mmCIF file of C-alpha atoms in Angstrom:
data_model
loop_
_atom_site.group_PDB
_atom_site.id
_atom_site.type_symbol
_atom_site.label_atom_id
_atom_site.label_comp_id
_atom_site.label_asym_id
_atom_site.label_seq_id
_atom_site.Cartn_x
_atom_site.Cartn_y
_atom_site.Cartn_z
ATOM 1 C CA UNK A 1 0.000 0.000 0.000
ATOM 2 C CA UNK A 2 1.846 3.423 -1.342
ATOM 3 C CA UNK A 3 1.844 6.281 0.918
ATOM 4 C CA UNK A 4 1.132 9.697 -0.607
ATOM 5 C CA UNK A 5 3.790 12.562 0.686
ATOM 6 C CA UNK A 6 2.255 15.025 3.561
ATOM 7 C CA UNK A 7 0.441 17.823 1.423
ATOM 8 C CA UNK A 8 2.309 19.890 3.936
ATOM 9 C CA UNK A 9 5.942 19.005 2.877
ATOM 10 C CA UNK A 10 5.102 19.049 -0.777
ATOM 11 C CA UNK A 11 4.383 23.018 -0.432
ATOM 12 C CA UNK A 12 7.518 23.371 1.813
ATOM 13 C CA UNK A 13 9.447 22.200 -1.189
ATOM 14 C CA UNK A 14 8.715 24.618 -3.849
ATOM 15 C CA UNK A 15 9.580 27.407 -1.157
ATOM 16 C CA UNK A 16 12.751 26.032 0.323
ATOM 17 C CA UNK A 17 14.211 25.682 -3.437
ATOM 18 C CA UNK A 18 13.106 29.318 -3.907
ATOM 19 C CA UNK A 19 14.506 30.114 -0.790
ATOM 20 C CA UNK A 20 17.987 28.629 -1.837
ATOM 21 C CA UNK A 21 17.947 30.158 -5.081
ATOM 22 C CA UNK A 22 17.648 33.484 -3.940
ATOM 23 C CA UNK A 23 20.639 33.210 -1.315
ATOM 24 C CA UNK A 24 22.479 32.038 -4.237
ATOM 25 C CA UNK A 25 21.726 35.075 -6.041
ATOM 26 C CA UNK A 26 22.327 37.384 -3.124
ATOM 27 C CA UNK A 27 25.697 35.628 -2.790
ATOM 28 C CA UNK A 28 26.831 36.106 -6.175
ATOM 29 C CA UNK A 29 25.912 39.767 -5.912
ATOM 30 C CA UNK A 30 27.657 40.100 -2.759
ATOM 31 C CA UNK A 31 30.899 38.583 -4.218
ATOM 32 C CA UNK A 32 30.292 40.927 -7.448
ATOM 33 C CA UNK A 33 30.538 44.326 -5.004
ATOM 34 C CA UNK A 34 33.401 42.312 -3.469
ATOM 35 C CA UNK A 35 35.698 41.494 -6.185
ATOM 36 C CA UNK A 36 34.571 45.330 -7.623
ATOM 37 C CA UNK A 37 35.484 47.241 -4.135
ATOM 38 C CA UNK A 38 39.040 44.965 -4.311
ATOM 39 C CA UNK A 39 39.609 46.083 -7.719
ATOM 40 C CA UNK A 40 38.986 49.597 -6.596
ATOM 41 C CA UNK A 41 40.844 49.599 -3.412
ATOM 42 C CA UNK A 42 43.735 50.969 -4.374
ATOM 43 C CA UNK A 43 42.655 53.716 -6.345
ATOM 44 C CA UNK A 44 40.932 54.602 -3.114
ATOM 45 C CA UNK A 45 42.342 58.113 -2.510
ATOM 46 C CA UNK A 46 42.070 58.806 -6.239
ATOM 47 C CA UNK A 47 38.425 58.305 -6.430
ATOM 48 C CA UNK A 48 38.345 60.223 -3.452
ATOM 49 C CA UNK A 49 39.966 63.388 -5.476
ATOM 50 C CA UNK A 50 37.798 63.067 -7.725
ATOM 51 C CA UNK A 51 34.523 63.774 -6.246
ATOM 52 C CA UNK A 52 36.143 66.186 -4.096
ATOM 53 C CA UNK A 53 37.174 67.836 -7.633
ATOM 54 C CA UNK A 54 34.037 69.851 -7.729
ATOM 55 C CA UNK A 55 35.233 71.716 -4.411
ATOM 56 C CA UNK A 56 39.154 71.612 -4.688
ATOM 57 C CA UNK A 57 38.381 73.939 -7.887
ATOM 58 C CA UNK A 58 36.955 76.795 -6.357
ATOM 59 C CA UNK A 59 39.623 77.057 -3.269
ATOM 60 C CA UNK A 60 42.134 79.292 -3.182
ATOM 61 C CA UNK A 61 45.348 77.444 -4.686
ATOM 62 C CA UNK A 62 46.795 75.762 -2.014
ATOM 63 C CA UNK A 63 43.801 75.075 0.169
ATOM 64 C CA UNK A 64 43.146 71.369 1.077
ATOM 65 C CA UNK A 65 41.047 69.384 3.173
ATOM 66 C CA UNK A 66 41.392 68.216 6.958
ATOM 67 C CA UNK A 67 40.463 65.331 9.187
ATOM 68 C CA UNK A 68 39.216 66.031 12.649
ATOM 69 C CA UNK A 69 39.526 62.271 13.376
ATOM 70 C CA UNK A 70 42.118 59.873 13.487
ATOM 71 C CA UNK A 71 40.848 57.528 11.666
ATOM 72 C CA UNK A 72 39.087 59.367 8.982
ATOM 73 C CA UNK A 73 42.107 59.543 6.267
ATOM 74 C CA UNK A 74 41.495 55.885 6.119
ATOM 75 C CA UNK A 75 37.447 55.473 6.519
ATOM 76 C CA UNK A 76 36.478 58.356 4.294
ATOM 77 C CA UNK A 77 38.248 56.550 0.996
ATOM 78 C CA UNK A 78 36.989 53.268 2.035
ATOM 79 C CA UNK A 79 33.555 54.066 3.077
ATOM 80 C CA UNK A 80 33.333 55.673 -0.723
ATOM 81 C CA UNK A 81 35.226 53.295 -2.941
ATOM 82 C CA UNK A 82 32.551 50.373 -1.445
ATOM 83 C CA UNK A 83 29.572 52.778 -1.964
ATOM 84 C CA UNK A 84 31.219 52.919 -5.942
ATOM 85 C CA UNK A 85 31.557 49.370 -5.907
ATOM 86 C CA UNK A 86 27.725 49.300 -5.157
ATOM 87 C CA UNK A 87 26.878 51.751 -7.755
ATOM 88 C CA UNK A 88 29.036 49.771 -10.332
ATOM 89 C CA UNK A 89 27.543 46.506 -9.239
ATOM 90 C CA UNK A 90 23.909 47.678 -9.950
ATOM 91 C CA UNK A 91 23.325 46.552 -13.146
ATOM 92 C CA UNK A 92 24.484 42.779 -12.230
ATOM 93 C CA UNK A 93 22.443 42.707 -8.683
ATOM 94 C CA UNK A 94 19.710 43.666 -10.509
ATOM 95 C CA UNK A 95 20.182 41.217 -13.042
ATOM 96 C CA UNK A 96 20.533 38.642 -10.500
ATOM 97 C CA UNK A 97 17.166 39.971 -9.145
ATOM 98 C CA UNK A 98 15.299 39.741 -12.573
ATOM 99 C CA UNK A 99 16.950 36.367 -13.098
ATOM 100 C CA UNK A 100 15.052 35.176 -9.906
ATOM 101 C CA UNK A 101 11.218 36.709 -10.599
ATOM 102 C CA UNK A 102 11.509 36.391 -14.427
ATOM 103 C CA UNK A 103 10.312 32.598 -14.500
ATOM 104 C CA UNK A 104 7.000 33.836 -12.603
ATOM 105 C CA UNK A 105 6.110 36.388 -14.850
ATOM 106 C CA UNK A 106 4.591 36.550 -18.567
ATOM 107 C CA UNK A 107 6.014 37.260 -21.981
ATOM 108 C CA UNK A 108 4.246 40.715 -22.311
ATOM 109 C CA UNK A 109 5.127 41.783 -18.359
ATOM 110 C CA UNK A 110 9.217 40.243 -19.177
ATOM 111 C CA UNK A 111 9.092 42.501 -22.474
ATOM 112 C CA UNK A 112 7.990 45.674 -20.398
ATOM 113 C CA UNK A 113 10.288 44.700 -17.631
ATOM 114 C CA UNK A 114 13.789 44.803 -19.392
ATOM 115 C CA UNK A 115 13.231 48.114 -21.040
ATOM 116 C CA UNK A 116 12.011 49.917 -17.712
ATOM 117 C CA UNK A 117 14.544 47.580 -15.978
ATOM 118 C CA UNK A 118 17.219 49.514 -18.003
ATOM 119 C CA UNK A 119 15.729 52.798 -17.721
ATOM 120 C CA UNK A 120 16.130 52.906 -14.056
ATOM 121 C CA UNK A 121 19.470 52.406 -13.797
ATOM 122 C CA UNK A 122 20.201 54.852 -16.672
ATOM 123 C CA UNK A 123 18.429 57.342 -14.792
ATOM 124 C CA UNK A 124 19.853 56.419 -11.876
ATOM 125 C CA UNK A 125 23.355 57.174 -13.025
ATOM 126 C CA UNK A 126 22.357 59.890 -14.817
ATOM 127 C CA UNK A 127 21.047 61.384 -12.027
ATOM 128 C CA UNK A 128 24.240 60.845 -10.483
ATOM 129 C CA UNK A 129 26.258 62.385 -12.828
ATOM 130 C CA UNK A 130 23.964 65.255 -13.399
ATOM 131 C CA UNK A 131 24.764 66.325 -9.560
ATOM 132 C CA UNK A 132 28.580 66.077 -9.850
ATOM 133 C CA UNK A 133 28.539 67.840 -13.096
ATOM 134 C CA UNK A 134 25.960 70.068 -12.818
ATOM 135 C CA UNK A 135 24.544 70.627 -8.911
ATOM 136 C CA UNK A 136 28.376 70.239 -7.507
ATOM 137 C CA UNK A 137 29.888 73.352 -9.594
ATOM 138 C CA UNK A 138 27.246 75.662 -8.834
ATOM 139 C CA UNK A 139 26.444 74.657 -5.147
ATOM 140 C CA UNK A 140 29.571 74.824 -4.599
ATOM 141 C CA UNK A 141 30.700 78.230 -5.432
ATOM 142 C CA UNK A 142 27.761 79.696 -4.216
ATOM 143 C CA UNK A 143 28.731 78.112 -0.414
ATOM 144 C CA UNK A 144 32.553 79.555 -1.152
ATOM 145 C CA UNK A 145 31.314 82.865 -1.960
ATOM 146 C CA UNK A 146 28.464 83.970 0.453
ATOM 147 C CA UNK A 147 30.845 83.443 3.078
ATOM 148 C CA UNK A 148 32.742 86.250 4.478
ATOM 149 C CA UNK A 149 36.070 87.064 3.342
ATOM 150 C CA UNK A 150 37.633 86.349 6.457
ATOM 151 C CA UNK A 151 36.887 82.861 7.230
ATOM 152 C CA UNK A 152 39.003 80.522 5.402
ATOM 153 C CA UNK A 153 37.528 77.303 3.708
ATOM 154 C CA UNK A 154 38.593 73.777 5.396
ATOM 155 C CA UNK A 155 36.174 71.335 4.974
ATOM 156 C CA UNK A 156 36.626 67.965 7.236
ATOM 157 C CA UNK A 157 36.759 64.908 4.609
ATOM 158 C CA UNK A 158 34.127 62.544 6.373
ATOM 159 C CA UNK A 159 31.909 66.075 6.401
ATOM 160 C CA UNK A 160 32.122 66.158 2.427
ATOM 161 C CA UNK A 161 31.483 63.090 1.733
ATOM 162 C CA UNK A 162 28.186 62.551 3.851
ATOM 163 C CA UNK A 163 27.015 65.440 2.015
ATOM 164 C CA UNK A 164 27.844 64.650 -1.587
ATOM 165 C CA UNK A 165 26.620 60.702 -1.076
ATOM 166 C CA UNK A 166 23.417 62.356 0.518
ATOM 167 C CA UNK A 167 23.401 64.327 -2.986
ATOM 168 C CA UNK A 168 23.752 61.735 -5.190
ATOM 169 C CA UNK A 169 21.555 58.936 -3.800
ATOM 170 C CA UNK A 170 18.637 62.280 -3.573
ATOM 171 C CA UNK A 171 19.476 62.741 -7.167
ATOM 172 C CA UNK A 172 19.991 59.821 -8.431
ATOM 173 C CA UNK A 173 16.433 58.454 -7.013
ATOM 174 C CA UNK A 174 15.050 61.688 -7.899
ATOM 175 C CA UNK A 175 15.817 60.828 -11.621
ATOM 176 C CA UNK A 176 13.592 57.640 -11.021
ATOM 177 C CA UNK A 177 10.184 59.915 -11.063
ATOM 178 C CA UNK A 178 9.608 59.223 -14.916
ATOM 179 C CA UNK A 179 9.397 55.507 -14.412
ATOM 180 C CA UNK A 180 7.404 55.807 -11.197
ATOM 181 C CA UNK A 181 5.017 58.400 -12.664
ATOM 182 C CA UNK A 182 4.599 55.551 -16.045
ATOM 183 C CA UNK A 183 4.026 52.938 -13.487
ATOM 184 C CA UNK A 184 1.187 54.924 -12.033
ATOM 185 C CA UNK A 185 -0.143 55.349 -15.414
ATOM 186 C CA UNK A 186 0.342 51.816 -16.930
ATOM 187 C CA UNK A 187 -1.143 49.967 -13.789
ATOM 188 C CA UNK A 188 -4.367 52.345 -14.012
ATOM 189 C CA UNK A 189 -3.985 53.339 -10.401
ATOM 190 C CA UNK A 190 -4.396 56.793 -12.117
ATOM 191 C CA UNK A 191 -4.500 58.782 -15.494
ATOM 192 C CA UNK A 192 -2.643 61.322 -16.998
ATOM 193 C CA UNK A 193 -5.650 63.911 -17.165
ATOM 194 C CA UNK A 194 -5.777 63.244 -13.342
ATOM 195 C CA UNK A 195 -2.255 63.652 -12.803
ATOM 196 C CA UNK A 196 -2.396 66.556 -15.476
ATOM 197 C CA UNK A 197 -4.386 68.380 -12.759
ATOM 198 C CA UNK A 198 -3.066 67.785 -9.997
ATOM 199 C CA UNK A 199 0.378 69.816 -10.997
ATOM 200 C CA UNK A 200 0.515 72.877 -8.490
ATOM 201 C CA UNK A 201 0.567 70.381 -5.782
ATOM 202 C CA UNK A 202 3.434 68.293 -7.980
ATOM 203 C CA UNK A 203 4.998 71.458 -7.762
ATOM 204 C CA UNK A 204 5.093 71.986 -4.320
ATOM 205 C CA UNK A 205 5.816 68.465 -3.152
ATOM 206 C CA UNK A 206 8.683 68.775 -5.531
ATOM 207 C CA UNK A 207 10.580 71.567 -3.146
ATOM 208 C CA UNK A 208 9.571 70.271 -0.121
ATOM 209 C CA UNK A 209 10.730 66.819 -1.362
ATOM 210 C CA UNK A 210 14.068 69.060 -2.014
ATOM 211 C CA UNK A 211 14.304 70.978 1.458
ATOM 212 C CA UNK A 212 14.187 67.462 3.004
ATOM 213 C CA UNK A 213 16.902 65.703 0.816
ATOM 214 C CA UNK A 214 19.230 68.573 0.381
ATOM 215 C CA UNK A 215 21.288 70.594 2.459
ATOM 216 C CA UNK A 216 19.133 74.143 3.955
ATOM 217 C CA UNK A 217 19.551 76.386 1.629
ATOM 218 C CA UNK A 218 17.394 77.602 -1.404
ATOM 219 C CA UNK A 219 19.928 76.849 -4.505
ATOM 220 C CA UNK A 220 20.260 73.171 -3.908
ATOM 221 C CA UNK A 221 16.459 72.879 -2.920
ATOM 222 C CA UNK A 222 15.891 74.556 -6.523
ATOM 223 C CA UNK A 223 18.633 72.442 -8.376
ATOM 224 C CA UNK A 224 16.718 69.223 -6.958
ATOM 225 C CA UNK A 225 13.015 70.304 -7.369
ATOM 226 C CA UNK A 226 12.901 71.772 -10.607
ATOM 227 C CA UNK A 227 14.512 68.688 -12.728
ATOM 228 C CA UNK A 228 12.393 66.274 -10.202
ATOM 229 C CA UNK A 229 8.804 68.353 -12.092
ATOM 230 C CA UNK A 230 10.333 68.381 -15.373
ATOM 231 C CA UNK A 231 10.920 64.793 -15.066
ATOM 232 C CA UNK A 232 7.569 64.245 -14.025
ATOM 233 C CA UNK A 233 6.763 66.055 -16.968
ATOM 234 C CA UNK A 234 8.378 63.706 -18.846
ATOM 235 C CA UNK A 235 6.420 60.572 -17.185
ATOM 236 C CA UNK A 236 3.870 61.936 -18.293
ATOM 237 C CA UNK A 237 4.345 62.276 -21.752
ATOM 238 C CA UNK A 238 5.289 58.370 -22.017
ATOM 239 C CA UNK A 239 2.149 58.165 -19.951
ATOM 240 C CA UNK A 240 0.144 59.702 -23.166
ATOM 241 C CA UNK A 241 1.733 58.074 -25.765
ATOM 242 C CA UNK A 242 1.233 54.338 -24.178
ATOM 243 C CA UNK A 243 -2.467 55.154 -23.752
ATOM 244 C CA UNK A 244 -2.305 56.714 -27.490
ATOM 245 C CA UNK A 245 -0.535 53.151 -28.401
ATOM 246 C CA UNK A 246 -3.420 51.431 -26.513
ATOM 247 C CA UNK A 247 -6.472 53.210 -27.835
ATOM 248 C CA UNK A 248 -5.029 52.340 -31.264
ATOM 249 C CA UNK A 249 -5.056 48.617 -30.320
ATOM 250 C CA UNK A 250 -8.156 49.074 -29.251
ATOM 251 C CA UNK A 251 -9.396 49.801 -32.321
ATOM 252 C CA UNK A 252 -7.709 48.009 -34.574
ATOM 253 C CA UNK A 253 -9.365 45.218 -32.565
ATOM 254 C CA UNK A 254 -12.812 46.617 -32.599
ATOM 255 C CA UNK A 255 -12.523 46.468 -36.406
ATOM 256 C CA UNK A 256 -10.949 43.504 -37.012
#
């Protein structure tokens, strides 16, 4: 006389396999940041130069930075050559992360995935790169110059880089609004007309979104919030032209 399996362990399977597959792929993205940030390592204290760049330019020749701990000419270009190696990593942890949801989802959702997939982290880095190029020069000298003439410049290192990191992550996600606002839009939790009018209040979540992810002061507030609503402009305009793209469908479909 067979025995059947307990209905109980035969659902614990599936989710222990699932369970093990997705360590896996958190392992290999840990080793991935792992092998990058050893790579990096010792170009530590250039990469630190580099993003202090933006600064170093408008000091008077000769000015440098300081360290009011002991341990900081060592932490500060760690701490940022691993937050690189994360930022380099992206694309491949969230490969690794597709790789493990793609088998549940359909052909139409995986052909909508990859391109927004992509987008993200293109917006991601180009908000990232739009605040060193762009934010950095101009906050920058408008810091070095409202100050008054007497008070020389000297900036601890672990100080500068908490604030540019705090920069580019608010950036960087910041950049992420067009995908988020075509989200909204392909999901039907709302519309574009509806999001259309609700645009003074975009507005003004926009700078208060910026006075809490930016340093107090009205310039960076301004450099944040105004790309964050044109962006959102820009979600919406994808927004249009996928319900233009579906309406056409539609009735091409009526009339067949």
């Amino acid at each position: 006389m067979s025995k059947t399996g307990d209905p109980q362990e035969q659902n614990q399977a599936p989710l222990i396999e699932h369970l093990i597959e997705l360590r896996s792929r958190l392992m290999r993205a840990v080793v991935a940041i792992l092998v990058i940030f050893l790579g990096l390592y010792a170009f530590a204290n250039d990469i630190y130069s580099f993003v202090a760049q933006p600064l170093m330019a408008l000091l008077p020749e000769g000015s440098q930075m300081i360290a009011t701990e002991v341990a900081s000419p060592f932490l500060a270009p760690f701490k940022l050559t691993l937050v690189v190696a994360v930022f380099a990593a992206i694309p491949y942890v969230l490969h690794q992360a597709w790789a493990f949801v793609a088998p549940g989802l359909y052909d139409n959702e995986k052909a909508l995935a990859l391109p927004i997939l992509a987008s993200s982290i293109a917006l991601f880095y180009g908000g990232a790169a739009f605040a060193y190029y762009v934010v950095f020069p101009l906050l920058f000298q408008f810091f070095t110059q409202t100050g008054p003439e007497d008070v020389a410049i000297m900036t601890d290192i672990n100080q500068y880089l908490n604030f540019v990191l705090k920069l580019f992550f608010a950036f960087g996600v910041a950049f992420e609004i067009p995908i988020a606002t075509f989200l909204l839009i392909l999901s039907g939790a709302t519309t574009v007309e509806s999001l259309s009018k609700k645009r003074p209040y975009v507005v003004l979540g926009c700078f208060v979104i910026g006075m809490l992810l930016t340093p107090p002061d009205v310039v960076s507030q301004s450099l944040l919030a105004v790309p964050m609503y044109l962006l959102y402009e820009v979600g919406l305009l994808f927004g249009r032209l996928v319900r233009r793209k579906r309406d056409a469908q539609a009735v091409e479909e009526r009339d067949d």
